[in-house]
Amino acid sequence: MYTQLQHRDLPEPPVNIGTLRKMKADGVPIACLTAYDASFALLVDTAGTDLVLVGDSLGMVIQGHGTTVPVTVADIIYHTRAVARGLRRSFLVADMPFMSYTTPDQALHNAVLLMQEGGAMMIKLESGEGQFEIVEHLARHDIPVCAHLGLKPQSVHKIGGFRVQGRDPEAARQMVGAAKRLEECGADIVLLECVPNEVGQAVTEAVGIPVIGIGAGPQVDGQILVLYDILGITQGRVPRFVRNFMQGLDSPLAALTAYVQAVKDRSYPAPEHCFS
Ligand code: KIV
């Protein structure tokens, strides 16, 4: 009864929140990626990715919008369902889209949809002071939560662009405080986007839960990147922290495996991918 049918032939058990906590405790880097469909999910899983996020970045890389703001709960459910079918070992997290968590009850309602209809094992929400009560409410109902700090793309129109966060000491201090408070409220993971290395390190040392960085330097517990960025599909200017893993390789699976390896041996991120 405790073994899922799809997992019966797996050489190692699927990743769960306990696995991720142990990886932090043992200093084993957590390799994470986004995915949006079943075929890529299968490749990402085969490459050894520990955690897969169905990010609202799908609004930009799949739907072609300029921001993540137009993405809906129905969009995330659709893509999460597809990704869930492609995964066997990786831990599946789904993003709560813009304005889907304005009150504790709305957040709980939508988180339940992402888990029951989409098959997500955890939900992620862009968090700050305004979300402490929401994270607490979700945690009280046993919804696993990944809190998202640093650059919060859903706030792009409020902050005036996609830019590095936490550069001044007061903002950095507030971010560390928010991470601690979110942990107290019951968050299971913190995702930290686009901050100087020093802030990545300070947040990682301040909390007991895993910290996954994207443009947050090498001293976090794990790394995540947008799938289309690392496969060289994204056109135009890409953020400083992106590395194209397709370079010199002849298949998406080889590139994804190289990414996982580079996270595990800490050769990614290199200094040229970091903010300091
Ligand atoms: O939506 C997304 O893809 C994200 C990234 C930070 C990984 O949240």
Tab-separated table of C-alpha atoms and ligand atoms in Angstrom:
chain	number	residue	atom	x	y	z
A	1	MET	CA	0.000	0.000	0.000
A	2	TYR	CA	2.929	2.370	0.568
A	3	THR	CA	4.508	1.726	-2.858
A	4	GLN	CA	3.074	3.586	-5.822
A	5	LEU	CA	2.475	1.361	-8.834
A	6	GLN	CA	4.636	3.537	-11.136
A	7	HIS	CA	7.546	3.387	-8.700
A	8	ARG	CA	7.769	-0.398	-8.249
A	9	ASP	CA	10.774	-0.892	-10.577
A	10	LEU	CA	12.744	2.244	-9.604
A	11	PRO	CA	16.368	1.563	-8.612
A	12	GLU	CA	16.094	4.231	-5.888
A	13	PRO	CA	13.040	5.702	-4.166
A	14	PRO	CA	11.500	8.888	-5.571
A	15	VAL	CA	12.642	12.182	-4.062
A	16	ASN	CA	10.475	13.546	-1.259
A	17	ILE	CA	10.781	16.463	1.147
A	18	GLY	CA	12.779	14.265	3.541
A	19	THR	CA	15.302	13.513	0.772
A	20	LEU	CA	15.745	17.242	0.102
A	21	ARG	CA	16.209	18.036	3.820
A	22	LYS	CA	18.822	15.283	4.110
A	23	MET	CA	20.642	16.616	1.039
A	24	LYS	CA	20.914	20.021	2.733
A	25	ALA	CA	22.125	18.412	5.973
A	26	ASP	CA	24.706	16.295	4.090
A	27	GLY	CA	25.846	19.172	1.846
A	28	VAL	CA	24.715	17.385	-1.336
A	29	PRO	CA	23.693	19.984	-3.975
A	30	ILE	CA	20.064	19.744	-5.126
A	31	ALA	CA	19.678	19.910	-8.919
A	32	CYS	CA	16.391	21.473	-10.047
A	33	LEU	CA	14.866	22.504	-13.382
A	34	THR	CA	11.596	23.761	-14.754
A	35	ALA	CA	9.521	21.637	-17.143
A	36	TYR	CA	6.195	22.184	-18.824
A	37	ASP	CA	5.343	18.986	-20.729
A	38	ALA	CA	5.613	15.203	-20.440
A	39	SER	CA	8.376	14.629	-23.014
A	40	PHE	CA	10.783	17.122	-21.447
A	41	ALA	CA	9.759	15.938	-17.967
A	42	LEU	CA	10.886	12.426	-18.888
A	43	LEU	CA	14.270	13.749	-20.094
A	44	VAL	CA	14.728	15.978	-17.048
A	45	ASP	CA	13.887	13.049	-14.758
A	46	THR	CA	16.190	10.679	-16.665
A	47	ALA	CA	19.038	13.202	-16.325
A	48	GLY	CA	18.781	12.872	-12.532
A	49	THR	CA	17.091	16.170	-11.651
A	50	ASP	CA	15.975	16.081	-8.025
A	51	LEU	CA	13.174	18.658	-8.201
A	52	VAL	CA	11.060	19.793	-11.149
A	53	LEU	CA	9.090	23.038	-11.071
A	54	VAL	CA	6.159	23.799	-13.335
A	55	GLY	CA	6.945	27.499	-13.155
A	56	ASP	CA	4.733	30.360	-14.204
A	57	SER	CA	7.706	31.174	-16.462
A	58	LEU	CA	5.588	29.101	-18.866
A	59	GLY	CA	3.733	32.348	-19.521
A	60	MET	CA	6.907	33.663	-21.154
A	61	VAL	CA	8.628	30.591	-22.653
A	62	ILE	CA	5.526	28.616	-23.734
A	63	GLN	CA	2.799	31.213	-24.176
A	64	GLY	CA	4.990	34.054	-25.453
A	65	HIS	CA	3.896	36.742	-23.001
A	66	GLY	CA	6.324	39.439	-21.824
A	67	THR	CA	5.730	38.613	-18.138
A	68	THR	CA	4.296	35.826	-15.954
A	69	VAL	CA	1.280	37.956	-14.997
A	70	PRO	CA	-1.244	36.484	-17.515
A	71	VAL	CA	-0.766	32.863	-16.329
A	72	THR	CA	-3.836	31.279	-14.704
A	73	VAL	CA	-4.420	28.420	-12.269
A	74	ALA	CA	-5.948	26.408	-15.141
A	75	ASP	CA	-2.729	26.881	-17.175
A	76	ILE	CA	-0.583	25.586	-14.307
A	77	ILE	CA	-2.877	22.608	-13.712
A	78	TYR	CA	-2.767	21.670	-17.419
A	79	HIS	CA	1.056	21.742	-17.566
A	80	THR	CA	1.533	20.121	-14.131
A	81	ARG	CA	-0.648	17.189	-15.193
A	82	ALA	CA	1.469	16.697	-18.309
A	83	VAL	CA	4.757	16.937	-16.399
A	84	ALA	CA	3.533	14.526	-13.701
A	85	ARG	CA	3.052	11.873	-16.394
A	86	GLY	CA	6.691	12.154	-17.458
A	87	LEU	CA	8.272	11.964	-13.992
A	88	ARG	CA	9.248	8.934	-11.952
A	89	ARG	CA	11.927	10.020	-9.477
A	90	SER	CA	11.892	13.855	-9.346
A	91	PHE	CA	9.899	15.854	-6.776
A	92	LEU	CA	7.159	17.889	-8.495
A	93	VAL	CA	6.449	21.503	-7.488
A	94	ALA	CA	3.834	23.763	-9.126
A	95	ASP	CA	3.749	27.563	-9.109
A	96	MET	CA	0.814	29.528	-7.739
A	97	PRO	CA	0.172	32.135	-10.446
A	98	PHE	CA	-0.386	35.882	-10.049
A	99	MET	CA	-3.327	36.785	-7.771
A	100	SER	CA	-4.171	33.145	-6.987
A	101	TYR	CA	-3.174	33.538	-3.308
A	102	THR	CA	-4.474	36.901	-2.143
A	103	THR	CA	-6.187	35.454	0.984
A	104	PRO	CA	-5.449	32.316	3.044
A	105	ASP	CA	-8.634	30.598	1.866
A	106	GLN	CA	-8.134	31.455	-1.808
A	107	ALA	CA	-4.567	30.163	-1.528
A	108	LEU	CA	-5.713	26.931	0.109
A	109	HIS	CA	-8.410	26.403	-2.527
A	110	ASN	CA	-5.963	26.891	-5.426
A	111	ALA	CA	-3.169	24.876	-3.793
A	112	VAL	CA	-5.567	21.955	-3.415
A	113	LEU	CA	-6.439	22.212	-7.138
A	114	LEU	CA	-2.739	22.139	-8.100
A	115	MET	CA	-2.204	19.053	-5.936
A	116	GLN	CA	-5.422	17.122	-6.640
A	117	GLU	CA	-5.944	17.982	-10.311
A	118	GLY	CA	-2.344	18.692	-11.333
A	119	GLY	CA	-0.538	16.085	-9.234
A	120	ALA	CA	1.875	18.589	-7.610
A	121	MET	CA	3.617	17.489	-4.414
A	122	MET	CA	4.360	21.059	-3.299
A	123	ILE	CA	3.259	24.537	-4.318
A	124	LYS	CA	5.446	27.616	-4.712
A	125	LEU	CA	4.397	31.182	-4.059
A	126	GLU	CA	6.185	34.501	-4.326
A	127	SER	CA	6.426	35.537	-0.715
A	128	GLY	CA	7.082	38.484	1.524
A	129	GLU	CA	5.574	39.942	4.643
A	130	GLY	CA	2.122	39.880	3.018
A	131	GLN	CA	2.275	36.106	2.608
A	132	PHE	CA	3.323	35.007	6.141
A	133	GLU	CA	-0.271	34.343	7.171
A	134	ILE	CA	-0.958	32.518	3.895
A	135	VAL	CA	2.050	30.217	4.267
A	136	GLU	CA	1.001	29.507	7.868
A	137	HIS	CA	-2.550	28.647	6.725
A	138	LEU	CA	-1.273	26.305	4.002
A	139	ALA	CA	1.202	24.625	6.355
A	140	ARG	CA	-1.513	24.158	8.972
A	141	HIS	CA	-3.415	22.199	6.307
A	142	ASP	CA	-0.326	20.101	5.462
A	143	ILE	CA	0.227	21.726	2.079
A	144	PRO	CA	3.988	21.620	1.374
A	145	VAL	CA	5.178	25.140	0.518
A	146	CYS	CA	8.148	26.558	-1.355
A	147	ALA	CA	8.484	30.289	-0.574
A	148	HIS	CA	10.008	32.480	-3.309
A	149	LEU	CA	12.153	35.478	-2.271
A	150	GLY	CA	14.476	37.918	-4.040
A	151	LEU	CA	13.359	38.887	-7.521
A	152	LYS	CA	9.639	38.144	-7.706
A	153	PRO	CA	8.657	38.255	-11.398
A	154	GLN	CA	4.930	38.570	-10.597
A	155	SER	CA	5.758	41.994	-9.084
A	156	VAL	CA	7.597	43.181	-12.215
A	157	HIS	CA	5.243	46.101	-12.815
A	158	LYS	CA	5.574	47.206	-9.177
A	159	ILE	CA	9.382	46.993	-9.012
A	160	GLY	CA	9.985	48.357	-12.515
A	161	GLY	CA	11.780	45.515	-14.292
A	162	PHE	CA	13.630	42.272	-13.729
A	163	ARG	CA	16.596	43.403	-11.612
A	164	VAL	CA	18.930	42.090	-8.924
A	165	GLN	CA	17.406	42.339	-5.433
A	166	GLY	CA	18.990	42.708	-1.978
A	167	ARG	CA	21.927	44.811	-3.115
A	168	ASP	CA	21.700	47.276	-0.228
A	169	PRO	CA	22.347	46.023	3.312
A	170	GLU	CA	18.895	46.890	4.642
A	171	ALA	CA	17.133	45.008	1.823
A	172	ALA	CA	19.463	42.049	2.376
A	173	ARG	CA	18.763	42.076	6.124
A	174	GLN	CA	15.003	42.139	5.445
A	175	MET	CA	15.317	39.187	3.050
A	176	VAL	CA	17.133	37.092	5.641
A	177	GLY	CA	14.454	38.058	8.195
A	178	ALA	CA	11.670	37.115	5.777
A	179	ALA	CA	13.265	33.726	5.080
A	180	LYS	CA	13.463	32.975	8.806
A	181	ARG	CA	9.871	34.046	9.364
A	182	LEU	CA	8.666	31.945	6.410
A	183	GLU	CA	10.431	28.926	7.891
A	184	GLU	CA	8.680	29.600	11.221
A	185	CYS	CA	5.362	29.856	9.353
A	186	GLY	CA	5.923	26.350	7.966
A	187	ALA	CA	7.605	26.831	4.573
A	188	ASP	CA	9.537	23.708	3.517
A	189	ILE	CA	11.857	25.252	0.904
A	190	VAL	CA	12.986	28.772	0.002
A	191	LEU	CA	13.653	29.652	-3.631
A	192	LEU	CA	15.894	32.699	-3.931
A	193	GLU	CA	16.059	34.542	-7.249
A	194	CYS	CA	18.602	37.030	-8.540
A	195	VAL	CA	20.481	38.208	-5.437
A	196	PRO	CA	24.179	38.780	-4.710
A	197	ASN	CA	26.209	35.738	-3.595
A	198	GLU	CA	26.485	37.160	-0.069
A	199	VAL	CA	22.693	37.267	0.305
A	200	GLY	CA	22.375	33.699	-1.023
A	201	GLN	CA	24.878	32.540	1.555
A	202	ALA	CA	23.307	34.542	4.414
A	203	VAL	CA	19.807	33.169	3.744
A	204	THR	CA	21.136	29.598	3.420
A	205	GLU	CA	22.945	29.858	6.748
A	206	ALA	CA	19.971	31.498	8.470
A	207	VAL	CA	17.399	28.759	7.816
A	208	GLY	CA	17.261	25.001	8.373
A	209	ILE	CA	15.194	24.320	5.241
A	210	PRO	CA	16.749	23.850	1.772
A	211	VAL	CA	17.447	27.052	-0.185
A	212	ILE	CA	17.343	26.712	-3.979
A	213	GLY	CA	18.955	29.541	-5.916
A	214	ILE	CA	18.562	30.968	-9.391
A	215	GLY	CA	21.194	33.644	-9.800
A	216	ALA	CA	21.826	33.469	-6.026
A	217	GLY	CA	25.442	32.296	-6.124
A	218	PRO	CA	27.170	29.016	-5.318
A	219	GLN	CA	26.588	28.891	-1.547
A	220	VAL	CA	22.917	27.884	-1.618
A	221	ASP	CA	21.716	24.277	-1.171
A	222	GLY	CA	20.621	23.779	-4.768
A	223	GLN	CA	20.276	25.413	-8.168
A	224	ILE	CA	17.333	25.836	-10.502
A	225	LEU	CA	17.218	27.184	-14.056
A	226	VAL	CA	14.555	27.579	-16.716
A	227	LEU	CA	14.717	24.567	-19.047
A	228	TYR	CA	14.526	26.568	-22.285
A	229	ASP	CA	17.390	28.831	-21.134
A	230	ILE	CA	19.837	25.973	-20.551
A	231	LEU	CA	18.952	24.301	-23.865
A	232	GLY	CA	19.745	27.495	-25.772
A	233	ILE	CA	16.149	27.847	-26.985
A	234	THR	CA	15.592	31.287	-25.444
A	235	GLN	CA	16.360	34.036	-27.962
A	236	GLY	CA	17.682	37.516	-27.255
A	237	ARG	CA	19.261	38.634	-23.997
A	238	VAL	CA	19.404	35.947	-21.305
A	239	PRO	CA	20.113	36.671	-17.627
A	240	ARG	CA	23.733	36.629	-16.434
A	241	PHE	CA	23.156	33.445	-14.400
A	242	VAL	CA	22.135	31.359	-17.452
A	243	ARG	CA	24.559	28.876	-18.999
A	244	ASN	CA	23.740	27.176	-22.298
A	245	PHE	CA	24.456	23.499	-21.629
A	246	MET	CA	23.739	22.500	-25.257
A	247	GLN	CA	27.064	23.991	-26.324
A	248	GLY	CA	29.363	21.201	-27.517
A	249	LEU	CA	26.710	18.509	-26.962
A	250	ASP	CA	24.454	16.818	-29.487
A	251	SER	CA	21.247	16.020	-27.600
A	252	PRO	CA	18.933	17.628	-25.032
A	253	LEU	CA	19.427	14.624	-22.720
A	254	ALA	CA	23.222	15.063	-22.830
A	255	ALA	CA	22.808	18.780	-22.002
A	256	LEU	CA	20.433	18.085	-19.113
A	257	THR	CA	22.776	15.427	-17.732
A	258	ALA	CA	25.673	17.897	-17.998
A	259	TYR	CA	23.627	20.476	-16.066
A	260	VAL	CA	22.836	18.033	-13.240
A	261	GLN	CA	26.505	17.000	-13.107
A	262	ALA	CA	27.670	20.640	-13.011
A	263	VAL	CA	25.311	21.417	-10.113
A	264	LYS	CA	26.426	18.290	-8.242
A	265	ASP	CA	30.153	18.984	-8.678
A	266	ARG	CA	29.578	22.729	-8.068
A	267	SER	CA	31.172	23.791	-11.358
A	268	TYR	CA	27.881	25.659	-11.994
A	269	PRO	CA	27.411	28.478	-11.127
A	270	ALA	CA	30.856	29.860	-12.014
A	271	PRO	CA	31.814	33.451	-11.056
A	272	GLU	CA	30.576	34.782	-14.421
A	273	HIS	CA	27.037	33.568	-13.528
A	274	CYS	CA	26.957	35.375	-10.167
A	275	PHE	CA	26.179	38.807	-8.724
A	276	SER	CA	28.353	40.140	-5.974
B	1	KIV	O1	8.532	30.336	-12.822
B	1	KIV	C1	9.692	29.930	-12.759
B	1	KIV	O2	10.193	29.256	-13.653
B	1	KIV	C2	10.463	30.301	-11.595
B	1	KIV	C3	11.967	30.304	-11.705
B	1	KIV	C4	12.545	31.175	-10.674
B	1	KIV	C5	12.573	28.993	-11.574
B	1	KIV	O3	9.912	30.610	-10.589
